[in-house]
Amino acid sequence: QVQLVESGGGSVQAGGSLRLSCALSPLTYSSNCMGWFRQAPGKEREGVAIIEEDGDTRYADSVKGQFAVSKDHAKNTMYQQMNSLKPEDTAMYYCAADTDDVGSLNPAVYYSWGRGTQVTVSS
């Protein structure tokens, strides 16, 4: 069964930190690639960070050095640590998995999605 459930969103002031979690079913956790995506109001969904089965990671230029993606095999969970948050990071954040284009930050190539968790950063 494919299942992804995000948690950890919230409201923070600029400069603050949040850690998002994505709990995956064992089948989904075994995916070749999974990642975090976000969609701000009025904007298209964009890739933020991905982590491949072997642990290799890739980040959008806008979050390099600010966000860090990781996963815990024992807990079937993927995380995203977000530091030095800015108002422009405000968005609904989604986790996704399963793609034919491993390593891609393009949300269009991911098949399985969670429902999202809201992150709001105030100035």
Coordinates of C-alpha atoms in Angstrom, one line a residue:
Q1 CA 0.0 0.0 0.0
V2 CA 1.3 3.4 -0.9
Q3 CA 1.1 5.9 1.9
L4 CA 2.9 9.1 2.7
V5 CA 1.9 11.3 5.7
E6 CA 3.5 14.7 6.3
S7 CA 3.8 16.4 9.7
G8 CA 5.8 19.1 11.4
G9 CA 4.6 22.2 9.6
G10 CA 3.6 25.3 11.5
S11 CA 4.0 29.0 11.9
V12 CA 7.4 30.5 12.7
Q13 CA 9.1 33.8 12.6
A14 CA 11.8 34.6 10.0
G15 CA 15.1 33.0 11.0
G16 CA 13.4 30.2 12.8
S17 CA 13.6 26.4 12.1
L18 CA 11.2 23.6 11.5
R19 CA 11.7 19.9 10.9
L20 CA 9.2 18.2 8.6
S21 CA 8.6 14.5 8.7
C22 CA 7.1 12.2 6.1
A23 CA 6.0 8.8 7.4
L24 CA 5.9 6.2 4.6
S25 CA 4.5 2.8 4.3
P26 CA 7.3 0.1 4.0
L27 CA 6.5 -0.3 0.3
T28 CA 6.8 3.4 -0.4
Y29 CA 9.9 3.8 1.7
S30 CA 11.7 1.3 -0.5
S31 CA 11.2 3.7 -3.4
N32 CA 14.1 4.5 -5.7
C33 CA 13.8 8.2 -4.9
M34 CA 11.7 10.4 -2.6
G35 CA 11.6 14.1 -1.9
W36 CA 10.1 17.3 -0.7
F37 CA 8.1 19.7 -2.8
R38 CA 6.3 22.9 -2.1
Q39 CA 3.6 25.1 -3.5
A40 CA 3.0 28.7 -2.5
P41 CA -0.3 30.4 -3.2
G42 CA -0.6 31.3 -6.9
K43 CA 2.6 29.5 -7.8
E44 CA 3.4 26.2 -9.4
R45 CA 4.6 23.3 -7.3
E46 CA 8.4 23.1 -7.2
G47 CA 11.0 20.6 -6.1
V48 CA 12.9 21.4 -2.9
A49 CA 15.0 18.4 -2.1
I50 CA 15.3 14.7 -3.0
I51 CA 17.0 11.7 -1.5
E52 CA 17.8 8.6 -3.6
E53 CA 17.8 5.1 -2.4
D54 CA 21.5 5.1 -1.8
G55 CA 21.3 8.3 0.2
D56 CA 22.5 10.8 -2.5
T57 CA 20.7 14.1 -2.2
R58 CA 19.9 17.0 -4.4
Y59 CA 18.6 20.5 -3.6
A60 CA 17.0 23.4 -5.3
D61 CA 19.4 26.3 -5.6
S62 CA 17.0 28.4 -3.4
V63 CA 17.4 26.1 -0.4
K64 CA 21.0 24.9 -0.6
G65 CA 22.7 25.3 2.7
Q66 CA 19.4 26.1 4.3
F67 CA 17.5 22.8 4.1
A68 CA 18.7 19.2 4.7
V69 CA 16.8 16.1 3.7
S70 CA 17.4 12.8 5.4
K71 CA 15.8 9.4 6.1
D72 CA 15.6 6.9 8.9
H73 CA 15.3 3.3 7.6
A74 CA 14.2 2.0 11.1
K75 CA 11.3 4.4 11.2
N76 CA 10.4 4.4 7.4
T77 CA 10.5 8.2 7.7
M78 CA 12.0 11.0 5.6
Y79 CA 12.8 14.3 7.2
Q80 CA 13.5 17.8 6.1
Q81 CA 15.3 20.1 8.5
M82 CA 14.6 23.7 7.5
N83 CA 16.8 26.5 9.1
S84 CA 17.0 30.3 8.7
L85 CA 13.4 30.3 7.3
K86 CA 12.3 33.3 5.3
P87 CA 8.8 34.5 4.4
E88 CA 9.3 33.3 0.9
D89 CA 9.6 29.7 2.2
T90 CA 5.9 30.0 3.1
A91 CA 4.1 27.2 1.2
M92 CA 2.3 23.9 1.5
Y93 CA 5.1 21.2 1.7
Y94 CA 4.5 17.8 0.2
C95 CA 6.5 14.6 0.3
A96 CA 6.5 12.4 -2.8
A97 CA 8.1 9.1 -3.9
D98 CA 8.3 6.8 -6.9
T99 CA 9.7 8.1 -10.1
D100 CA 11.1 6.9 -13.4
D101 CA 13.5 9.9 -13.3
V102 CA 15.7 9.3 -10.3
G103 CA 17.2 12.4 -8.9
S104 CA 14.7 14.7 -10.5
L105 CA 13.3 17.8 -8.8
N106 CA 10.4 18.0 -11.2
P107 CA 7.2 17.2 -9.3
A108 CA 5.5 16.0 -12.5
V109 CA 7.5 12.8 -12.6
Y110 CA 6.6 11.6 -9.1
Y111 CA 3.7 9.2 -8.8
S112 CA 2.9 9.0 -5.0
W113 CA 2.1 12.0 -2.9
G114 CA 1.1 13.0 0.6
R115 CA -1.5 15.5 1.4
G116 CA 0.9 18.2 2.6
T117 CA 1.7 20.2 5.7
Q118 CA 1.6 24.0 5.8
V119 CA 4.6 26.1 6.6
T120 CA 4.1 29.8 7.3
V121 CA 7.0 32.1 8.0
S122 CA 6.3 35.6 9.2
S123 CA 8.6 38.6 8.9

